[in-house]
Coordinates of N, CA and C in Angstrom, one line a residue:
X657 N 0.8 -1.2 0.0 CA 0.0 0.0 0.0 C 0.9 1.2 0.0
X658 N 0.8 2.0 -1.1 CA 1.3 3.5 -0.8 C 0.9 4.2 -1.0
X659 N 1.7 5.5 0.5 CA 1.4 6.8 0.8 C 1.2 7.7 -0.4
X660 N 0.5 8.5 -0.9 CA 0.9 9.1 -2.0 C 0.9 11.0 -1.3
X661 N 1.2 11.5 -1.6 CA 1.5 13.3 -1.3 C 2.6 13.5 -0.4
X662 N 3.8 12.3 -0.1 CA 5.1 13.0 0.8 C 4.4 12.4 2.2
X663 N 3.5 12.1 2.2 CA 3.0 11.6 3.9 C 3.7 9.7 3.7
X664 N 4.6 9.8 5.0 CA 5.0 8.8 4.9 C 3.6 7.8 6.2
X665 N 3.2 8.3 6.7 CA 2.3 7.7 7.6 C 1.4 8.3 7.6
X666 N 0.0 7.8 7.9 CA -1.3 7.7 7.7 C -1.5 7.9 9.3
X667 N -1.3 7.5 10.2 CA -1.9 7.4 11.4 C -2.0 8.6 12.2
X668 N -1.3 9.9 12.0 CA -1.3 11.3 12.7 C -2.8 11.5 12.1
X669 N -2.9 11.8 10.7 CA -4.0 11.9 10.0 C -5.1 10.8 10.4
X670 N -5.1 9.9 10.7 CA -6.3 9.3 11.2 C -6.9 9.4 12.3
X671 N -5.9 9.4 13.2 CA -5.8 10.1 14.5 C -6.9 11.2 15.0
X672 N -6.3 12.5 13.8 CA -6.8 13.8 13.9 C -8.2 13.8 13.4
X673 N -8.5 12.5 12.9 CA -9.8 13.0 12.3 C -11.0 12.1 13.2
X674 N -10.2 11.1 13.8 CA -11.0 10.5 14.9 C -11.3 11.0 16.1
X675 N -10.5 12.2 16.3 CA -11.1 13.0 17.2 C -12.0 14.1 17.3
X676 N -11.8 14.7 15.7 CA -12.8 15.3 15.4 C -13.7 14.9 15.1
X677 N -14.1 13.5 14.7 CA -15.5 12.9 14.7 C -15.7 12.9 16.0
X678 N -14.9 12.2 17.0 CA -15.7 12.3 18.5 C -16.3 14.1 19.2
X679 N -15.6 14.8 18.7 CA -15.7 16.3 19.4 C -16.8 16.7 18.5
X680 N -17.9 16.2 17.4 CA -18.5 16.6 16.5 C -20.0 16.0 17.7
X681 N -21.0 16.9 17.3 CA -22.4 16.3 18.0 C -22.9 15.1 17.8
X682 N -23.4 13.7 18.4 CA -23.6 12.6 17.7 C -25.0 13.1 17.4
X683 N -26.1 13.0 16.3 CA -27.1 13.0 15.9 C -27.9 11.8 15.1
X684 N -28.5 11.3 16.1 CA -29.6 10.4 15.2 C -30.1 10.3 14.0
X685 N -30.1 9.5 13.2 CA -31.0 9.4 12.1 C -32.4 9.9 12.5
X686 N -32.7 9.7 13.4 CA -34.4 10.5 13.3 C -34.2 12.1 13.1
X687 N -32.9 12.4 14.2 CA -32.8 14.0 14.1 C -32.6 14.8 12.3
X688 N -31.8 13.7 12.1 CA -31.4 14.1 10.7 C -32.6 14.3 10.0
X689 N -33.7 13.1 9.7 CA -34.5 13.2 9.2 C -35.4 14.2 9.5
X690 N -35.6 14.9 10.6 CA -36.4 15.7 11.5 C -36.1 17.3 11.0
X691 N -35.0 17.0 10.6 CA -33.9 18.7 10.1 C -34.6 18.6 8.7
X692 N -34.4 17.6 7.9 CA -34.5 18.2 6.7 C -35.8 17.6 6.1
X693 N -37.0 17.6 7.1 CA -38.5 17.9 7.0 C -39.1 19.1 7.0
X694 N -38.3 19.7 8.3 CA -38.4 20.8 9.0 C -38.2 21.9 7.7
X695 N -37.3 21.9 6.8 CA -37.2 22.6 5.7 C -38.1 22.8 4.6
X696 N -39.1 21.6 4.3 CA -39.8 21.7 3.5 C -41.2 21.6 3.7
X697 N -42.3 22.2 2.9 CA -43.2 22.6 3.2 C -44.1 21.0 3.0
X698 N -44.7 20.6 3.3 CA -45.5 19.6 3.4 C -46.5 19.7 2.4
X699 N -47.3 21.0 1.8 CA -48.4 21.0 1.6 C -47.8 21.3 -0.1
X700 N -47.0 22.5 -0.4 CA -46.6 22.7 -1.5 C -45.3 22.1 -1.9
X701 N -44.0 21.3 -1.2 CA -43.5 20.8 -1.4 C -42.5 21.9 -1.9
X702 N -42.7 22.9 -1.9 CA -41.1 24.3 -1.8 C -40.6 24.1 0.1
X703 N -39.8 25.1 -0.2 CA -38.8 25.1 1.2 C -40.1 25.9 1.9
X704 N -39.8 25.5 3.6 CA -40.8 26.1 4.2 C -40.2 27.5 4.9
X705 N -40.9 28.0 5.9 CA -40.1 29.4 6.1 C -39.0 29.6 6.5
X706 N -38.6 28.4 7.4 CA -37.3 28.4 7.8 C -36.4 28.0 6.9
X707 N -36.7 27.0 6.3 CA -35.8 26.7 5.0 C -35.4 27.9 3.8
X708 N -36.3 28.7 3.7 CA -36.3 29.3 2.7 C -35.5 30.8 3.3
X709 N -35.6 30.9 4.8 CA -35.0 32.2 5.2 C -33.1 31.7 5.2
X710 N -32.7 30.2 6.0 CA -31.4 29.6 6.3 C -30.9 29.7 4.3
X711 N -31.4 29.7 3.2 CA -30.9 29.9 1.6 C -31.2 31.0 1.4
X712 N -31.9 31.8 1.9 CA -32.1 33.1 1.5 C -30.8 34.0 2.2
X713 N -30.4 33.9 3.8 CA -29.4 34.2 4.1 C -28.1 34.2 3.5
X714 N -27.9 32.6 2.9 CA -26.8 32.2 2.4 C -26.6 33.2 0.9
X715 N -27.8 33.7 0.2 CA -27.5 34.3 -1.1 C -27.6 35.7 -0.7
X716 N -28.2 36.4 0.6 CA -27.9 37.5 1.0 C -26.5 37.7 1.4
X717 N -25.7 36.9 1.8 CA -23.9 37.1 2.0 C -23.1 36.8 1.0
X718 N -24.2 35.7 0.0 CA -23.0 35.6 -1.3 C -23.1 37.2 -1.7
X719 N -24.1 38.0 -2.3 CA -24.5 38.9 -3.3 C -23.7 39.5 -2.2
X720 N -23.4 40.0 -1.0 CA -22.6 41.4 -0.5 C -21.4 41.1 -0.7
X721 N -21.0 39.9 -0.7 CA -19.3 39.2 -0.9 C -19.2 39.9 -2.4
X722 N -20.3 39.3 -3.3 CA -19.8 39.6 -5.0 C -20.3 41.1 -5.5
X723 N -21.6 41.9 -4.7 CA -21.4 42.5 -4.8 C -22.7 42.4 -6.6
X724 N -23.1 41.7 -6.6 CA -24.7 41.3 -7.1 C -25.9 41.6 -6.6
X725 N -26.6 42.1 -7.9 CA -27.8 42.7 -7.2 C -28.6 41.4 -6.7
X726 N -29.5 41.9 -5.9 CA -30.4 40.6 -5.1 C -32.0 41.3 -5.4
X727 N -33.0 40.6 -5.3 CA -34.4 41.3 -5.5 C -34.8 40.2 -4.6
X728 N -35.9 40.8 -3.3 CA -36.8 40.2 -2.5 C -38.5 40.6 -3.0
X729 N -39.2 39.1 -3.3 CA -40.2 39.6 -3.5 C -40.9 38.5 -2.5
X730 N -42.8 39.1 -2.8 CA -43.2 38.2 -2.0 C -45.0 37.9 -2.7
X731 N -45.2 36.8 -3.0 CA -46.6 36.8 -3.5 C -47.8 36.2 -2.4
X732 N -48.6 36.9 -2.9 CA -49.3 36.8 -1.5 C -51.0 36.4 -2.5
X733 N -51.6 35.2 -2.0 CA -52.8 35.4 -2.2 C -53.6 36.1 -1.2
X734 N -55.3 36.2 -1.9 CA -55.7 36.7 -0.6 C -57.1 36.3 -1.0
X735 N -58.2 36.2 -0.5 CA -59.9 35.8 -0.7 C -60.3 37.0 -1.1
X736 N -61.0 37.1 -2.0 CA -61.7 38.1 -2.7 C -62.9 38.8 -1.2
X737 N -63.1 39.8 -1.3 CA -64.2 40.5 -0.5 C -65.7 39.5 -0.7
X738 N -66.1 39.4 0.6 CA -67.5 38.5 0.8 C -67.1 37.1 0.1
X739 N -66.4 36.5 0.2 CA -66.4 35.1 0.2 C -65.4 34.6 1.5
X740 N -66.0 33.8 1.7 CA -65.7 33.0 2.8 C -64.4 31.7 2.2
X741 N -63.7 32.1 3.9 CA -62.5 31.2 3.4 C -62.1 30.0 3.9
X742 N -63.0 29.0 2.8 CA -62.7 27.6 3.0 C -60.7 27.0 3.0
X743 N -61.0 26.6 4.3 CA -58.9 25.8 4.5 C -58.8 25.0 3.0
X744 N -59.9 24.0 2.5 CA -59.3 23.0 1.4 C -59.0 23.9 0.1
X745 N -60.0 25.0 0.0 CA -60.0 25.6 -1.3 C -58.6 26.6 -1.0
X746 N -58.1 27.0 0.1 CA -56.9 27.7 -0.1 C -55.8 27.0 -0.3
X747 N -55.5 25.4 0.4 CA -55.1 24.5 0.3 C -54.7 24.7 -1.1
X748 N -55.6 24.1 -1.7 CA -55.8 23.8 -3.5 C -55.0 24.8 -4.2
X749 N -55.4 25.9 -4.1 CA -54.7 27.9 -4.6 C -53.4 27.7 -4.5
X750 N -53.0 27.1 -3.1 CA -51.7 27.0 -2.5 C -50.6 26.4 -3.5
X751 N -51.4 25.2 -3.3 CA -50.7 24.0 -4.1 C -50.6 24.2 -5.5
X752 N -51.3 24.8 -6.1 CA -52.0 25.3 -7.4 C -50.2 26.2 -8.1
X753 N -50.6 27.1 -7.0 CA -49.8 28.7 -7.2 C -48.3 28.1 -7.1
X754 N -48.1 26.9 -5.7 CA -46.9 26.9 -5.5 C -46.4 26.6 -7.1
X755 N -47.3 25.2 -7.6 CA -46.4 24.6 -8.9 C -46.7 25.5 -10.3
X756 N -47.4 26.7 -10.1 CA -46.6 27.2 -11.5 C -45.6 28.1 -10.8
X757 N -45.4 28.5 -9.3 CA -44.1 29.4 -9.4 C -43.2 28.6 -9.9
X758 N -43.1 27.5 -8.9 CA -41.8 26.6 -8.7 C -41.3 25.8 -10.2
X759 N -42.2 26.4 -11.0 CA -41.5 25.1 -12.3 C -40.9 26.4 -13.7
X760 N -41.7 27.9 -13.0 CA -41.7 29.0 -13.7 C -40.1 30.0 -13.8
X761 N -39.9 29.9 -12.4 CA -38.1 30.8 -11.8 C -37.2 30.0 -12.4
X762 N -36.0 30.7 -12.3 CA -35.3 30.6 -12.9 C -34.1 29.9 -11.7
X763 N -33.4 29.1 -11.7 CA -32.6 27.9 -11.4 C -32.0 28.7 -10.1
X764 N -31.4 29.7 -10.4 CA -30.7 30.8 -9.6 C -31.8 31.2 -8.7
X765 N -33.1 31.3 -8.8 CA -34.1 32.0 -7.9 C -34.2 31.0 -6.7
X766 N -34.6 31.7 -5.3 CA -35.2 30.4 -4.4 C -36.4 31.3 -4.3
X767 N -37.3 30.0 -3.9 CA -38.8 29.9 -3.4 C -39.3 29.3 -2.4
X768 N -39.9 30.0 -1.6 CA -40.0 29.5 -0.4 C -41.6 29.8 0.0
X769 N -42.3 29.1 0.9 CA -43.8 29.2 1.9 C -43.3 30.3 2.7
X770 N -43.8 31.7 2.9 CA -43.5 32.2 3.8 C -44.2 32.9 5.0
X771 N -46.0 32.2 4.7 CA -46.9 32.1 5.9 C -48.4 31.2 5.4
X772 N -48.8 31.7 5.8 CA -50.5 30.9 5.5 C -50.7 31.1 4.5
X773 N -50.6 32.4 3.5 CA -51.1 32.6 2.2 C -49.8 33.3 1.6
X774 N -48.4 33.4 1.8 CA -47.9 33.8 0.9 C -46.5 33.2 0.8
X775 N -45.9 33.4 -0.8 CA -44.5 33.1 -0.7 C -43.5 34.0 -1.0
X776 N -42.4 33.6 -0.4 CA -41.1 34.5 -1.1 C -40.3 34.0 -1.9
X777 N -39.6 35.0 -2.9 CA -38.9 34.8 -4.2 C -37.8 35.8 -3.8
X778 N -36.8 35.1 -3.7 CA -35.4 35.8 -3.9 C -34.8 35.2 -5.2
X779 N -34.9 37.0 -6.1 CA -34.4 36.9 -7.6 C -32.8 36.8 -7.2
X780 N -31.8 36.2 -7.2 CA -30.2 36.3 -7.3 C -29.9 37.2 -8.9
X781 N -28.6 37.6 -8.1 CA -28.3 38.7 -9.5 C -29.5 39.4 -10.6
X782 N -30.5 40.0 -9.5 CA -31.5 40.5 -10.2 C -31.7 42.2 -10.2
X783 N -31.8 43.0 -10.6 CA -32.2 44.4 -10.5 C -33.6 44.5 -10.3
X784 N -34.3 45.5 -9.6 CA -35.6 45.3 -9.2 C -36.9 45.2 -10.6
X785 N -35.7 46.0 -11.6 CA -36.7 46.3 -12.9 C -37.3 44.7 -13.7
X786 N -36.2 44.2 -13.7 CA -36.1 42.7 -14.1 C -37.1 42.1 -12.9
X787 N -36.7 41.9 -12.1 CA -37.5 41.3 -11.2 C -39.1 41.3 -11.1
X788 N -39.6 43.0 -11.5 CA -41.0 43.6 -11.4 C -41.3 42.3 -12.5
X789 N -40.3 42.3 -13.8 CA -41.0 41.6 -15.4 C -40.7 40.4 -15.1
X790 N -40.2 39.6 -14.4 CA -40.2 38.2 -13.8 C -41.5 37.8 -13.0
X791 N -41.5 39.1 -12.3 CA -43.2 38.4 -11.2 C -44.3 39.3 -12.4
X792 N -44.6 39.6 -12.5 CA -45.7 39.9 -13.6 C -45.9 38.8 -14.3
X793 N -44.7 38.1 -15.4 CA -44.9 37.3 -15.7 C -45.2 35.9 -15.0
X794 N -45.0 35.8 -13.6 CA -45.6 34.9 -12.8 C -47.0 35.1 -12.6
X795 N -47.3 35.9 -12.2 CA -48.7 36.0 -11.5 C -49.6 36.8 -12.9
X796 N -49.4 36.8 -14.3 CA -50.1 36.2 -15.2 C -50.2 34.9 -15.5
X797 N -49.1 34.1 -15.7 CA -49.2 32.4 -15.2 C -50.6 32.1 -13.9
X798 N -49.9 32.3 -13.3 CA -51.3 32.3 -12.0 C -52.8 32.5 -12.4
X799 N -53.0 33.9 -12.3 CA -54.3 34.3 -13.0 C -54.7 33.9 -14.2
X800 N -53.7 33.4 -15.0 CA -54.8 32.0 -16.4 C -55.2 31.5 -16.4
X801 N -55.8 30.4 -14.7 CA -56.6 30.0 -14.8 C -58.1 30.0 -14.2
X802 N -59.1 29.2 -14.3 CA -60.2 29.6 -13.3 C -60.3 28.8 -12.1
X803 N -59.5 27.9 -12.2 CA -59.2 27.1 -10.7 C -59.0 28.2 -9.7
X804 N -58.1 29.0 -10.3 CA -57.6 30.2 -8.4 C -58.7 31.1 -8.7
X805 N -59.2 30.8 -7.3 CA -60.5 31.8 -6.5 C -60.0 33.3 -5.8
X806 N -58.7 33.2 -5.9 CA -58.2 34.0 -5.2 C -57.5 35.4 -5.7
X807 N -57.1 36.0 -5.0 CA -56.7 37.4 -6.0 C -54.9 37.3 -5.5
X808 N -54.4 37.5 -6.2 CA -52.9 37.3 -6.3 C -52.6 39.0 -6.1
X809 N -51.6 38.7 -5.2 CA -50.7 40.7 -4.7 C -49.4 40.1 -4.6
X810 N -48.6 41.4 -4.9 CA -46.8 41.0 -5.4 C -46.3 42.5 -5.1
X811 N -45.3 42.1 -4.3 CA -44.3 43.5 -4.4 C -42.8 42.7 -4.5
X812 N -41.8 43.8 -4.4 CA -40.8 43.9 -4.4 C -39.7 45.0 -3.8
X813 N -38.8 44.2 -3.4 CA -37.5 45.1 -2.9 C -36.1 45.0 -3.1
X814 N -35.6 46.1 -3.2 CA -33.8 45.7 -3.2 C -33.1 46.1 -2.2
X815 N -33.2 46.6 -1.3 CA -32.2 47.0 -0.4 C -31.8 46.6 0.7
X816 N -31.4 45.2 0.3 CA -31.0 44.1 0.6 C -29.7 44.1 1.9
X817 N -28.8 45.5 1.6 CA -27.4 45.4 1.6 C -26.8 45.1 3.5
X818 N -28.1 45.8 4.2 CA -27.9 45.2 5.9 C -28.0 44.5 6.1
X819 N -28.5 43.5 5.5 CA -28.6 42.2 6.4 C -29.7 42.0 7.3
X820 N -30.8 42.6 7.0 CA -32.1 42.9 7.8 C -33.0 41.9 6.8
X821 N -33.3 40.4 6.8 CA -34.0 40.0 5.6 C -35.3 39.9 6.4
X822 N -35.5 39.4 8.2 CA -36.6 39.5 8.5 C -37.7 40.8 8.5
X823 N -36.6 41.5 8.7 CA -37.2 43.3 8.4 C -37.5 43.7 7.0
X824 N -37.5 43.4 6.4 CA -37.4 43.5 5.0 C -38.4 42.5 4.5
X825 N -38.5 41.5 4.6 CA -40.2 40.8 4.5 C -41.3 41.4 5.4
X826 N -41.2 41.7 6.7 CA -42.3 42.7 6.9 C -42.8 44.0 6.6
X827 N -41.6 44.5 5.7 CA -41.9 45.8 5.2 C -42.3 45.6 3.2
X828 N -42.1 44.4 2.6 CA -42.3 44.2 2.0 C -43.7 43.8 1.5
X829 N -44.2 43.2 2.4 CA -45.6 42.5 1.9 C -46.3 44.0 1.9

C-alpha cells in the first residue's frame, strides 16, 4: 500500500480525524430526518419558512461578498371580498400557485412558503426592474386559470445590503 503526497504515515491523519469525529455532535438518524423535513413545506413541497429564510441568508452574504444585485419579493394570495374562506380551497390555490411558481423561476431563484397565504422569491443577481417583469410574468401564469379563486398581490425590494431580511419581509408585503 502507498502513501501518495510526501506523507509517509497515515496514522497522525487518522488520529486527527478520529477526534474530530468524536468532538462533533452525535445526531440520530431521526434528528437528521427531523432537520431536513423541517425545511420543506408539506403541503406545496417548496422550502418552508425556515428553510427558505437559512438559503435566502446564504444568497444575502453571497451577493454582499460579489457584490450582485439581489431582489426580494413576495406573492401573496388573498380571498376576494364576501367570500368566505374555506382551508381546502386555499389548500388547492396553494398548491396550485406553489407549482406554476416553482417550475416557472429561474434555477438561480429560491422559493419558499413564507406564511398561510404567501410566498417569497429571492431573484439572485437581479435588478428590481427585471425582477418587477419576472413576477408579472408569474402572477399572469397564475391568473390563467379559473381554478384560483383568489386574488394574487406581489411586491418587491432591493435593499437588501444590511442584512435585515426578517425586516425586509415585513416591510415588503
Amino acid at each position: 500500500w502507498k502513501v501518495c503526497l510526501g506523507y509517509t504515515d497515515l496514522k497522525p491523519s487518522t488520529l486527527k480525524y478520529k477526534s474530530l469525529a468524536q468532538a462533533m455532535p452525535k445526531e440520530t438518524q431521526e434528528e437528521i430526518c427531523r432537520k431536513a423535513m423541517m425545511r420543506i413545506d408539506p403541503l406545496t413541497g417548496l422550502l418552508s419558512c425556515s428553510g427558505w429564510m437559512e438559503q435566502a441568508e446564504k444568497e444575502m452574504l453571497r451577493s454582499q461578498i460579489y457584490g450582485n444585485p439581489l431582489t426580494l419579493a413576495i406573492v401573496s394570495l388573498k380571498r376576494p371580498n364576501g367570500k368566505s374562506d374555506d382551508s381546502t380551497l386555499r389548500d388547492a390555490c396553494l398548491t396550485y400557485v406553489s407549482n406554476i411558481l416553482s417550475t416557472n423561476i429561474r434555477k438561480t431563484d429560491t422559493i419558499g412558503r413564507y406564511d398561510t397565504s404567501s410566498f417569497a422569491i429571492l431573484f439572485a443577481e437581479t435588478k428590481l426592474k427585471e425582477a418587477n417583469q419576472l413576477l408579472n410574468n408569474l402572477v399572469m401564469l397564475c391568473e390563467g386559470s379559473d381554478e384560483l379563486n383568489f386574488e394574487i398581490g406581489c411586491s418587491a425590494c432591493t435593499d437588501l445590503e444590511d442584512g435585515d431580511l426578517r425586516g425586509k419581509l415585513a416591510t415588503t408585503r
